[in-house]
Coordinates of C-alpha atoms and ligand atoms in Angstrom, one line a residue:
M1 CA 23.8 -29.3 -19.2
R2 CA 24.6 -27.7 -15.9
G3 CA 26.4 -24.4 -15.9
L4 CA 29.9 -24.6 -14.4
M5 CA 29.8 -21.7 -12.0
M6 CA 30.6 -21.8 -8.2
D7 CA 27.7 -22.7 -5.9
Y8 CA 28.5 -19.7 -3.7
P9 CA 25.9 -19.3 -0.9
L10 CA 24.4 -15.8 -0.6
T11 CA 24.8 -15.0 3.1
L12 CA 25.3 -11.8 5.2
P13 CA 28.7 -12.3 6.9
P14 CA 30.7 -11.7 3.8
L15 CA 29.1 -8.2 3.6
L16 CA 31.0 -7.4 6.9
D17 CA 34.3 -8.5 5.3
R18 CA 33.6 -6.4 2.3
A19 CA 32.7 -3.4 4.3
E20 CA 35.9 -3.7 6.3
Q21 CA 38.1 -4.2 3.3
L22 CA 36.6 -1.4 1.2
F23 CA 34.7 1.1 3.3
G24 CA 36.4 1.1 6.7
Y25 CA 36.6 4.9 6.7
R26 CA 33.0 5.5 6.0
E27 CA 30.9 7.1 8.8
I28 CA 28.0 6.0 10.8
V29 CA 26.3 8.8 12.6
T30 CA 23.7 8.5 15.4
R31 CA 21.8 11.1 17.2
R32 CA 21.7 10.1 20.9
P33 CA 18.6 10.7 23.0
D34 CA 20.2 13.7 24.6
R35 CA 20.6 15.1 21.0
S36 CA 24.4 14.8 21.0
V37 CA 25.9 13.1 18.0
H38 CA 27.9 9.8 18.1
R39 CA 30.2 9.1 15.1
Y40 CA 32.3 6.2 14.2
Q41 CA 33.5 4.5 11.2
I42 CA 32.5 1.3 9.4
A43 CA 35.8 -0.3 10.6
D44 CA 34.6 0.1 14.2
F45 CA 31.1 -1.0 13.3
V46 CA 32.5 -4.3 11.8
D47 CA 34.7 -4.9 14.8
R48 CA 31.8 -4.4 17.2
S49 CA 29.4 -6.5 15.1
R50 CA 31.8 -9.4 15.3
R51 CA 32.3 -8.8 19.0
L52 CA 28.5 -9.1 19.4
A53 CA 28.5 -12.3 17.5
V54 CA 31.2 -13.7 19.7
A55 CA 29.4 -12.5 22.9
L56 CA 26.1 -14.1 21.7
Q57 CA 27.9 -17.4 21.0
D58 CA 29.5 -17.2 24.5
L59 CA 26.0 -16.9 25.9
G60 CA 25.1 -20.2 24.2
V61 CA 23.4 -18.9 21.1
T62 CA 23.4 -21.4 18.2
R63 CA 22.3 -21.5 14.6
G64 CA 18.6 -20.6 14.1
D65 CA 18.1 -19.1 17.6
R66 CA 15.9 -16.0 17.6
I67 CA 17.4 -12.9 19.1
A68 CA 15.1 -9.9 19.5
T69 CA 15.8 -6.2 19.5
L70 CA 13.6 -3.5 20.9
G71 CA 15.2 -0.3 19.9
W72 CA 15.2 3.0 17.9
N73 CA 17.5 3.6 15.0
H74 CA 21.1 3.8 16.3
Q75 CA 24.5 2.3 15.8
Q76 CA 24.1 -0.5 18.3
H77 CA 20.9 -1.6 16.7
L78 CA 22.8 -1.6 13.4
E79 CA 25.5 -3.8 15.0
A80 CA 22.7 -6.2 16.1
Y81 CA 21.4 -6.2 12.5
F82 CA 24.7 -7.8 11.4
G83 CA 26.1 -9.4 14.7
I84 CA 23.0 -11.6 15.2
P85 CA 23.0 -13.2 11.7
A86 CA 26.8 -13.3 11.9
A87 CA 26.4 -15.6 14.9
G88 CA 24.1 -17.8 12.8
A89 CA 21.1 -16.6 14.8
V90 CA 17.9 -14.8 13.5
L91 CA 17.5 -11.1 14.1
H92 CA 13.9 -10.4 15.3
T93 CA 13.0 -6.7 15.5
L94 CA 10.2 -6.0 17.9
N95 CA 7.9 -3.1 17.2
L96 CA 8.1 -0.8 20.2
R97 CA 4.9 1.0 19.2
L98 CA 2.7 -2.1 19.7
H99 CA 0.7 -2.7 22.8
P100 CA 2.8 -4.5 25.5
D101 CA 0.6 -7.6 25.3
D102 CA 1.2 -7.8 21.5
I103 CA 4.9 -7.4 21.9
S104 CA 5.1 -10.3 24.5
Y105 CA 2.8 -12.4 22.3
I106 CA 5.1 -11.9 19.3
A107 CA 8.3 -12.5 21.3
N108 CA 6.9 -15.7 22.8
H109 CA 5.5 -16.9 19.5
A110 CA 8.9 -16.3 17.8
G111 CA 10.6 -18.1 20.7
D112 CA 13.1 -15.3 21.3
R113 CA 15.9 -16.4 23.5
I114 CA 17.5 -13.0 24.2
I115 CA 16.2 -9.4 23.9
L116 CA 18.5 -6.5 23.2
V117 CA 16.7 -3.4 24.5
D118 CA 17.4 0.3 24.6
D119 CA 17.8 1.7 28.1
T120 CA 15.2 4.4 27.3
L121 CA 12.8 1.5 26.6
L122 CA 13.2 -0.3 29.9
P123 CA 10.0 1.2 31.3
L124 CA 8.2 -0.3 28.2
L125 CA 9.9 -3.7 28.7
E126 CA 8.9 -3.6 32.4
R127 CA 5.2 -3.7 31.3
F128 CA 5.5 -7.1 29.7
H129 CA 8.8 -8.5 31.0
S130 CA 7.0 -11.0 33.3
A131 CA 5.1 -12.5 30.4
L132 CA 8.3 -13.3 28.4
S133 CA 10.0 -16.6 28.2
T134 CA 13.4 -15.2 27.2
E135 CA 16.7 -16.2 28.9
H136 CA 18.6 -12.9 28.8
I137 CA 18.0 -9.2 28.5
I138 CA 20.9 -7.1 27.1
V139 CA 20.6 -3.3 27.6
M140 CA 21.9 -0.9 25.0
S141 CA 22.6 2.5 26.4
Q142 CA 23.7 5.6 24.5
G143 CA 24.9 7.6 27.4
D144 CA 26.4 6.7 30.8
K145 CA 26.0 3.1 31.9
P146 CA 22.6 2.9 33.5
E147 CA 21.7 1.3 36.8
L148 CA 20.5 -2.1 35.5
P149 CA 17.8 -4.1 37.0
R150 CA 19.1 -7.4 38.5
G151 CA 20.0 -10.1 36.0
M152 CA 20.2 -7.8 33.0
L153 CA 23.4 -7.6 31.0
D154 CA 25.1 -4.5 29.7
Y155 CA 25.7 -4.4 26.0
E156 CA 28.9 -2.4 26.2
E157 CA 30.4 -4.7 28.8
L158 CA 29.6 -7.8 26.8
L159 CA 31.3 -6.2 23.7
A160 CA 34.3 -5.1 25.7
A161 CA 34.8 -8.6 27.0
A162 CA 34.4 -10.3 23.6
D163 CA 37.5 -10.9 21.5
P164 CA 36.7 -10.2 17.8
A165 CA 39.6 -12.4 16.8
R166 CA 37.6 -15.4 18.1
Y167 CA 34.9 -14.7 15.5
S168 CA 34.6 -17.4 12.8
P169 CA 31.6 -17.3 10.6
P170 CA 29.2 -20.2 11.2
L171 CA 28.8 -22.6 8.3
L172 CA 25.7 -21.1 6.9
Q173 CA 23.6 -22.2 4.0
E174 CA 21.9 -19.4 2.0
Q175 CA 18.4 -20.8 2.8
D176 CA 19.1 -20.5 6.5
A177 CA 16.9 -17.9 8.3
A178 CA 18.6 -14.6 9.0
A179 CA 15.9 -12.3 10.2
M180 CA 12.2 -12.1 11.0
C181 CA 9.5 -9.5 11.3
Y182 CA 5.8 -9.8 12.3
T183 CA 3.0 -8.2 10.3
S184 CA 1.3 -5.6 12.3
G185 CA -1.9 -7.6 12.7
T186 CA -4.1 -5.4 10.5
T187 CA -5.3 -8.7 8.9
G188 CA -5.7 -10.9 12.0
M189 CA -3.2 -12.0 14.6
P190 CA 0.4 -10.9 13.9
K191 CA 2.2 -13.4 11.6
G192 CA 5.9 -14.0 11.4
V193 CA 7.8 -13.6 8.1
L194 CA 11.1 -15.4 8.1
Y195 CA 13.7 -13.9 5.8
S196 CA 16.6 -16.1 4.5
H197 CA 20.2 -15.0 4.1
R198 CA 19.7 -15.4 0.4
S199 CA 16.6 -13.3 0.2
M200 CA 18.2 -10.5 2.2
V201 CA 21.4 -10.4 0.1
L202 CA 19.4 -10.3 -3.1
H203 CA 17.0 -7.7 -1.7
A204 CA 20.0 -5.5 -0.5
M205 CA 21.5 -5.8 -4.1
A206 CA 18.1 -4.8 -5.6
L207 CA 17.8 -1.7 -3.3
A208 CA 21.2 -0.6 -4.6
M209 CA 20.1 -0.5 -8.2
A210 CA 20.0 2.9 -9.9
D211 CA 16.3 2.7 -10.8
L212 CA 15.3 1.5 -7.4
F213 CA 16.8 3.1 -4.3
A214 CA 20.2 3.9 -5.9
I215 CA 22.2 3.2 -2.7
G216 CA 25.9 3.5 -3.4
E217 CA 29.1 4.5 -1.9
S218 CA 28.5 8.2 -2.3
T219 CA 25.0 8.0 -0.7
S220 CA 24.5 9.6 2.7
Y221 CA 21.4 7.8 4.0
L222 CA 19.0 8.8 6.7
P223 CA 16.3 6.2 7.5
V224 CA 13.3 7.8 9.2
V225 CA 11.6 4.5 8.8
P226 CA 12.2 2.7 12.0
M227 CA 14.5 -0.3 12.2
F228 CA 11.5 -2.2 13.6
H229 CA 9.5 -1.6 10.5
V230 CA 10.4 -4.3 8.0
N231 CA 14.1 -4.0 8.9
S232 CA 14.0 -0.3 8.0
W233 CA 12.9 -1.5 4.6
G234 CA 16.1 -3.5 4.3
T235 CA 18.1 -0.4 3.6
P236 CA 20.8 -0.8 6.4
F237 CA 21.9 -4.1 4.7
S238 CA 22.2 -2.3 1.3
C239 CA 24.1 0.6 2.9
V240 CA 26.7 -1.7 4.5
M241 CA 27.0 -3.7 1.3
M242 CA 27.6 -0.6 -0.8
G243 CA 29.6 1.5 1.7
A244 CA 27.0 4.3 2.1
K245 CA 27.2 6.7 5.0
Q246 CA 24.3 6.1 7.5
V247 CA 22.7 8.8 9.6
L248 CA 20.6 7.3 12.3
P249 CA 18.1 9.7 14.0
G250 CA 17.5 7.8 17.3
L251 CA 14.3 8.7 19.1
N252 CA 14.1 12.4 18.2
L253 CA 11.8 12.1 15.2
D254 CA 10.1 15.5 15.3
P255 CA 10.3 17.4 11.9
A256 CA 12.9 20.0 13.2
S257 CA 15.3 17.3 14.4
I258 CA 15.0 15.4 11.1
C259 CA 15.5 18.5 9.0
E260 CA 18.6 19.5 11.1
L261 CA 20.2 16.1 10.5
L262 CA 19.3 16.1 6.8
A263 CA 21.1 19.4 6.4
Q264 CA 24.1 18.8 8.8
E265 CA 25.0 15.4 7.4
N266 CA 24.5 16.3 3.8
V267 CA 22.0 13.5 3.5
T268 CA 21.3 12.5 -0.1
T269 CA 18.7 9.8 0.4
T270 CA 16.0 9.4 3.1
A271 CA 13.0 7.1 3.5
G272 CA 9.8 7.2 5.5
V273 CA 6.0 6.8 5.5
P274 CA 3.8 9.6 4.2
T275 CA 2.7 10.9 7.6
I276 CA 6.3 11.7 8.4
W277 CA 6.8 13.6 5.1
L278 CA 3.5 15.5 5.6
S279 CA 4.7 16.8 8.9
I280 CA 8.1 17.7 7.4
L281 CA 6.4 19.5 4.6
E282 CA 4.4 21.6 7.0
H283 CA 7.6 22.4 8.9
L284 CA 9.5 23.4 5.8
D285 CA 6.6 25.5 4.7
E286 CA 6.8 27.3 8.0
N287 CA 10.6 27.6 7.9
P288 CA 11.3 28.0 4.2
D289 CA 14.9 29.2 4.4
K290 CA 16.1 27.5 7.6
Y291 CA 17.8 24.4 6.2
D292 CA 20.2 23.8 3.4
L293 CA 18.8 20.6 1.8
S294 CA 20.7 21.0 -1.5
A295 CA 22.4 17.6 -1.1
L296 CA 19.0 15.7 -0.8
E297 CA 18.3 13.9 -4.0
L298 CA 15.8 11.3 -3.1
M299 CA 13.0 11.2 -0.5
L300 CA 11.6 7.7 -0.6
V301 CA 8.0 7.4 0.5
G302 CA 6.1 4.1 1.0
G303 CA 4.1 2.0 3.4
A304 CA 0.9 3.9 2.5
A305 CA -0.2 6.0 -0.5
A306 CA 1.6 9.2 -1.0
P307 CA -0.8 12.0 -1.9
P308 CA 0.1 13.6 -5.3
S309 CA -0.4 17.0 -3.7
M310 CA 2.4 16.2 -1.3
I311 CA 4.8 15.0 -4.0
E312 CA 4.1 18.1 -6.0
A313 CA 4.4 20.5 -3.0
F314 CA 7.9 19.2 -2.1
E315 CA 9.0 19.7 -5.6
S316 CA 7.5 23.1 -6.4
R317 CA 8.0 24.7 -3.0
H318 CA 11.2 23.1 -1.9
G319 CA 12.9 21.6 -5.0
L320 CA 12.8 18.1 -3.4
N321 CA 12.3 14.8 -5.2
V322 CA 9.8 12.5 -3.6
V323 CA 9.8 9.0 -5.0
H324 CA 7.0 6.6 -4.3
A325 CA 7.5 2.9 -3.5
W326 CA 5.3 0.0 -2.5
G327 CA 6.0 -3.0 -0.4
M328 CA 5.0 -5.3 2.5
T329 CA 6.5 -7.2 5.4
E330 CA 6.0 -10.3 3.3
T331 CA 8.0 -8.8 0.4
S332 CA 11.1 -7.8 2.4
P333 CA 9.6 -5.1 1.7
L334 CA 10.6 -3.8 -1.7
G335 CA 8.0 -4.5 -4.4
S336 CA 7.8 -1.5 -6.7
V337 CA 9.2 2.0 -7.2
S338 CA 7.7 4.8 -9.3
H339 CA 10.4 6.5 -11.3
V340 CA 9.4 8.1 -14.6
G341 CA 11.2 6.3 -17.3
P342 CA 12.5 7.6 -20.7
H343 CA 9.3 6.2 -22.3
H344 CA 7.5 9.2 -20.6
E345 CA 10.2 11.9 -21.1
N346 CA 7.8 14.0 -23.2
A347 CA 4.9 13.6 -20.7
S348 CA 3.4 16.9 -19.4
A349 CA 4.0 17.9 -15.8
D350 CA 0.5 16.6 -14.8
E351 CA 1.1 13.3 -16.5
R352 CA 4.4 12.9 -14.8
L353 CA 2.9 13.7 -11.4
A354 CA 0.1 11.1 -12.0
L355 CA 2.8 8.5 -12.8
R356 CA 4.9 9.4 -9.7
A357 CA 1.8 9.1 -7.5
K358 CA 1.3 5.5 -8.7
Q359 CA 3.1 2.8 -6.8
G360 CA 5.4 2.2 -9.8
R361 CA 6.9 -0.7 -11.6
M362 CA 8.2 -4.0 -10.0
A363 CA 11.8 -4.5 -9.1
P364 CA 13.7 -7.1 -11.2
L365 CA 12.9 -10.7 -10.2
V366 CA 9.5 -9.7 -8.7
E367 CA 6.6 -10.8 -10.8
I368 CA 3.0 -9.5 -10.5
R369 CA -0.5 -10.2 -11.6
A370 CA -3.8 -8.7 -10.6
M371 CA -6.5 -11.3 -10.1
N372 CA -10.3 -10.9 -10.3
D373 CA -12.6 -14.0 -10.1
G374 CA -9.7 -16.4 -10.7
E375 CA -8.5 -14.5 -13.8
A376 CA -5.6 -12.2 -14.3
V377 CA -7.0 -8.8 -15.4
P378 CA -5.4 -7.1 -18.5
W379 CA -2.8 -4.4 -17.9
N380 CA -4.9 -1.5 -19.2
G381 CA -4.9 0.9 -16.2
T382 CA -8.6 0.5 -15.6
S383 CA -9.3 -3.2 -14.9
S384 CA -8.8 -3.9 -11.2
G385 CA -8.0 -7.0 -9.2
E386 CA -6.1 -8.2 -6.2
L387 CA -2.3 -7.9 -6.6
E388 CA -0.4 -11.2 -6.4
V389 CA 3.4 -11.3 -6.3
R390 CA 6.2 -13.9 -6.4
G391 CA 9.9 -13.6 -6.4
P392 CA 13.1 -14.5 -4.4
W393 CA 12.4 -12.2 -1.5
V394 CA 8.6 -12.9 -1.2
A395 CA 7.4 -15.1 1.7
S396 CA 6.4 -18.6 0.8
E397 CA 4.5 -19.2 4.1
Y398 CA 4.2 -17.7 7.6
F399 CA 6.4 -18.8 10.5
D400 CA 4.8 -21.5 12.6
S401 CA 1.3 -20.2 12.1
E402 CA -2.0 -21.9 11.6
Q403 CA -3.2 -18.8 10.0
G404 CA -2.6 -17.1 6.7
A405 CA -2.5 -20.2 4.4
E406 CA -5.2 -18.4 2.4
F407 CA -2.7 -15.7 1.4
F408 CA -0.6 -18.3 -0.6
T409 CA -2.1 -19.6 -3.8
D410 CA -1.8 -23.2 -5.0
D411 CA 0.2 -22.1 -8.0
G412 CA 2.9 -20.3 -5.9
W413 CA 1.9 -16.6 -5.6
F414 CA 1.4 -14.4 -2.5
R415 CA -1.9 -12.6 -2.3
T416 CA -1.3 -9.1 -1.1
G417 CA -4.8 -8.0 -0.3
D418 CA -4.2 -4.8 -2.3
I419 CA -6.7 -4.0 -5.0
V420 CA -4.8 -2.5 -8.0
T421 CA -4.9 -1.6 -11.6
I422 CA -1.8 -2.1 -13.7
D423 CA -1.3 0.1 -16.8
S424 CA 0.2 -1.0 -20.1
D425 CA 3.7 0.2 -19.0
G426 CA 3.4 -1.9 -15.9
Y427 CA 2.8 0.9 -13.4
I428 CA 0.8 -0.4 -10.5
E429 CA -1.8 1.8 -8.9
I430 CA -3.2 0.7 -5.5
R431 CA -6.9 1.5 -5.4
D432 CA -7.4 0.2 -1.9
R433 CA -6.6 -2.5 0.5
A434 CA -9.3 -5.1 0.1
K435 CA -10.7 -4.4 3.6
D436 CA -10.7 -0.6 3.2
V437 CA -12.5 -0.5 -0.1
I438 CA -16.0 1.1 0.0
K439 CA -18.7 -0.9 -1.8
S440 CA -21.5 1.3 -2.7
G441 CA -24.4 -0.2 -4.5
G442 CA -22.2 -3.1 -5.6
E443 CA -19.5 -0.8 -7.1
W444 CA -16.1 0.0 -5.6
I445 CA -15.1 3.4 -4.4
S446 CA -11.4 3.9 -3.8
S447 CA -10.8 5.4 -0.4
I448 CA -7.2 6.1 -1.3
A449 CA -8.2 8.1 -4.4
L450 CA -10.5 10.2 -2.3
E451 CA -8.0 10.7 0.5
N452 CA -5.3 11.8 -2.0
A453 CA -7.6 14.4 -3.5
L454 CA -8.8 15.6 -0.1
M455 CA -5.3 16.2 1.1
G456 CA -4.8 18.5 -1.9
H457 CA -7.4 20.8 -0.5
P458 CA -5.7 23.9 1.0
S459 CA -7.5 23.6 4.4
I460 CA -7.1 19.9 4.9
T461 CA -3.9 18.5 6.4
E462 CA -5.0 14.9 6.9
A463 CA -7.9 12.9 5.5
A464 CA -9.1 9.3 5.8
V465 CA -12.2 8.0 4.1
I466 CA -14.1 5.1 5.5
A467 CA -17.2 3.1 4.7
I468 CA -20.3 3.9 6.7
R469 CA -23.3 1.6 6.5
H470 CA -26.2 2.9 4.4
P471 CA -29.7 1.6 4.2
K472 CA -29.9 1.7 0.4
W473 CA -26.3 1.6 -0.9
I474 CA -25.0 -0.7 1.8
E475 CA -21.9 1.5 2.2
R476 CA -21.2 5.1 1.6
P477 CA -18.0 7.2 2.1
L478 CA -17.5 9.3 5.2
A479 CA -14.5 11.7 5.0
V480 CA -12.7 12.3 8.3
I481 CA -10.5 15.3 8.1
V482 CA -8.0 17.3 10.1
T483 CA -7.8 21.0 9.4
G484 CA -5.7 23.9 10.6
D485 CA -8.5 26.4 9.9
A486 CA -10.8 27.8 12.6
T487 CA -13.8 27.3 10.3
P488 CA -13.5 23.9 8.7
P489 CA -14.7 23.4 5.1
T490 CA -18.3 22.3 4.8
L491 CA -19.5 19.2 3.2
A492 CA -20.8 21.2 0.2
E493 CA -17.5 22.9 -0.2
I494 CA -15.7 19.6 -0.1
R495 CA -18.0 18.0 -2.6
T496 CA -17.6 21.0 -5.0
Y497 CA -13.8 20.7 -4.6
L498 CA -13.8 17.0 -5.4
E499 CA -16.5 17.1 -8.2
P500 CA -14.1 17.7 -11.2
Y501 CA -12.1 14.5 -10.3
F502 CA -14.8 11.9 -9.5
A503 CA -18.1 10.5 -10.5
A504 CA -20.9 12.0 -8.4
W505 CA -21.6 8.8 -6.6
W506 CA -18.0 8.7 -5.3
L507 CA -18.3 12.0 -3.4
P508 CA -18.4 11.6 0.4
D509 CA -21.9 11.8 2.0
A510 CA -20.6 13.4 5.2
V511 CA -17.5 15.0 6.7
E512 CA -16.3 14.8 10.3
V513 CA -13.5 16.9 11.7
V514 CA -11.1 15.4 14.2
D515 CA -8.0 16.6 16.0
Q516 CA -5.8 13.7 14.6
I517 CA -6.3 10.6 12.6
P518 CA -5.3 7.6 14.7
R519 CA -2.0 6.1 13.5
T520 CA -0.8 2.5 13.4
S521 CA 2.4 1.4 15.0
T522 CA 4.2 2.1 11.8
G523 CA 2.7 5.6 11.3
K524 CA -0.1 4.8 8.8
F525 CA -3.7 6.0 9.2
K526 CA -5.5 3.4 11.4
K527 CA -8.8 3.1 9.6
R528 CA -9.8 0.1 11.8
D529 CA -10.0 2.5 14.8
L530 CA -11.8 5.1 12.8
R531 CA -14.4 2.6 11.7
K532 CA -14.9 1.7 15.4
Q533 CA -15.1 5.4 16.4
F534 CA -17.8 6.0 13.7
D535 CA -19.6 2.7 14.1
G536 CA -23.3 3.2 13.9
Y537 CA -22.8 6.7 12.3
Q538 CA -26.1 7.7 10.7
L539 CA -26.0 8.9 7.1
P540 CA -28.9 10.5 5.4
E541 CA -30.6 8.4 2.8
T542 CA -29.6 9.7 -0.6
D543 CA -30.6 8.7 -4.1
Ligands
ADP1 P1 0.6 -3.4 7.8 O1 0.2 -2.2 7.0 O2 -0.4 -4.5 7.8 O3 1.3 -3.0 9.0 P2 2.9 -3.6 6.1 O4 3.7 -2.6 6.8 O5 3.6 -4.9 5.6 O6 1.8 -4.1 7.0 O7 2.1 -2.9 5.0 C1 1.8 -3.4 3.7 C2 0.7 -2.7 3.1 O8 0.9 -1.3 3.1 C3 0.5 -3.0 1.7 O9 -0.2 -4.2 1.5 C4 -0.3 -1.8 1.2 O10 -1.7 -1.9 1.5 C5 0.3 -0.7 2.0 N1 1.2 0.1 1.2 C6 2.6 -0.1 1.2 N2 3.1 0.8 0.4 C7 2.1 1.5 -0.2 C8 2.0 2.6 -1.1 N3 3.1 3.1 -1.7 N4 0.8 3.0 -1.5 C9 -0.3 2.5 -0.9 N5 -0.3 1.5 0.0 C10 0.9 1.0 0.4

């Protein structure tokens, strides 16, 4: 027997109506490039998002067209987040930290018809403009109207000329595409992930859940995670759905600028990758009493493993609550969040920290299994396998790509490439990405576990551990570290420091000091470059 409930499609445009009806007064704050602050209310935001939809339709945009953005986190970008899907088109955020050749490859592969670009990024666009097959370029400026190169359109002029009363939502089905992001290409050519209206609405609802990101009307939210990194983890959609205040930092992402905004705007929730929080931790340590961060309840960290020492330091030295989450472009991105549940309320401080450093438990509706040799491994916290996921906001295939079919199993799961253990309470711990794992004498060494421990050493600010070829063991770990000390710790000192935590054969065979660990376009350690840099590195033969 079929249930008798309405077949109501889950699409994004009704979120604009809801925001207008319920939260019109709520603020959206942007820090402009010149550091001045722009403020307006959700009512203005909804009006302008609809104007954008009308302006795009007037330019000939129709359902399913891909419209790209190349921009920092600011209110116009937020309008594009809603205005583009509200026109029935597909929001495609381009990653401005990629090489220009990669950006043009991705824009052309996606078939982007229009690009909305920040005026501050016109010099970047200039480097690949001629390779693009787009029809229009629309320039978003945060200050005075810039002198625009011929043929480019001014965002503000388009909006001023558009009549929001002419907006009528397109007839959308929930399975229609709403947005797309490309993977960063760490596992081959960049591949497009195409989100549906339905997946985005469900994902936005999930983020709002109390045991996930707890985004609600009283939230004041600052995304350090860029709007070009998996849609800023989907959080802007959740904030508009729930009526949260948004504080958008623009292009000033240095620790002092972020801390200032966190304090001035009474931010309650913020999100970013570990490298951002490591630099903010250092800044707060140097300026312990400078900022009043008493409103800050939740610092979400994800995208790469958060070292336990960092989680602990924020709490013990600054009273701040860092919560670890895991996800991928292919999972919208939210997969899991590591909150300590009531089941562990009597756990010791060390046990709680160990749990918080894990990647956590899956969001509702997301299923997981860890596979080894075609079998799901038991949830015992020690057996490891490749994490596979499925759920309503997990990709089922890549956009228009010959590649990547191997990531989707015949029985309907997505293979993440992450090697994990799952404990009996369902907490996932990522031991490594499959390609970063170090295989010594046929056994796995977790580079993440070593890095996390190394970053707890008082003299080490950053650490990445990579595999180096070895005549006997095939691969052995090399620790590449950044230190603030004039005399860096020696290999012997580092091994002694790590000894209590690891089997002897896990300890690095060599240490190299560098000025900075190379970063990916989304701020993670770029081990592929380190591997190139240390290619052919000679390790002594050990027993
Ligand atoms: P890429 O890293 O290829 O740019 P994504 O941004 O989609 O692509 O990153 C997804 C990957 O990031 C995951 O497969 C996982 O390896 C890593 N990752 C994400 N969150 C965490 C976390 N909390 N701890 C460890 N690794 C993480």
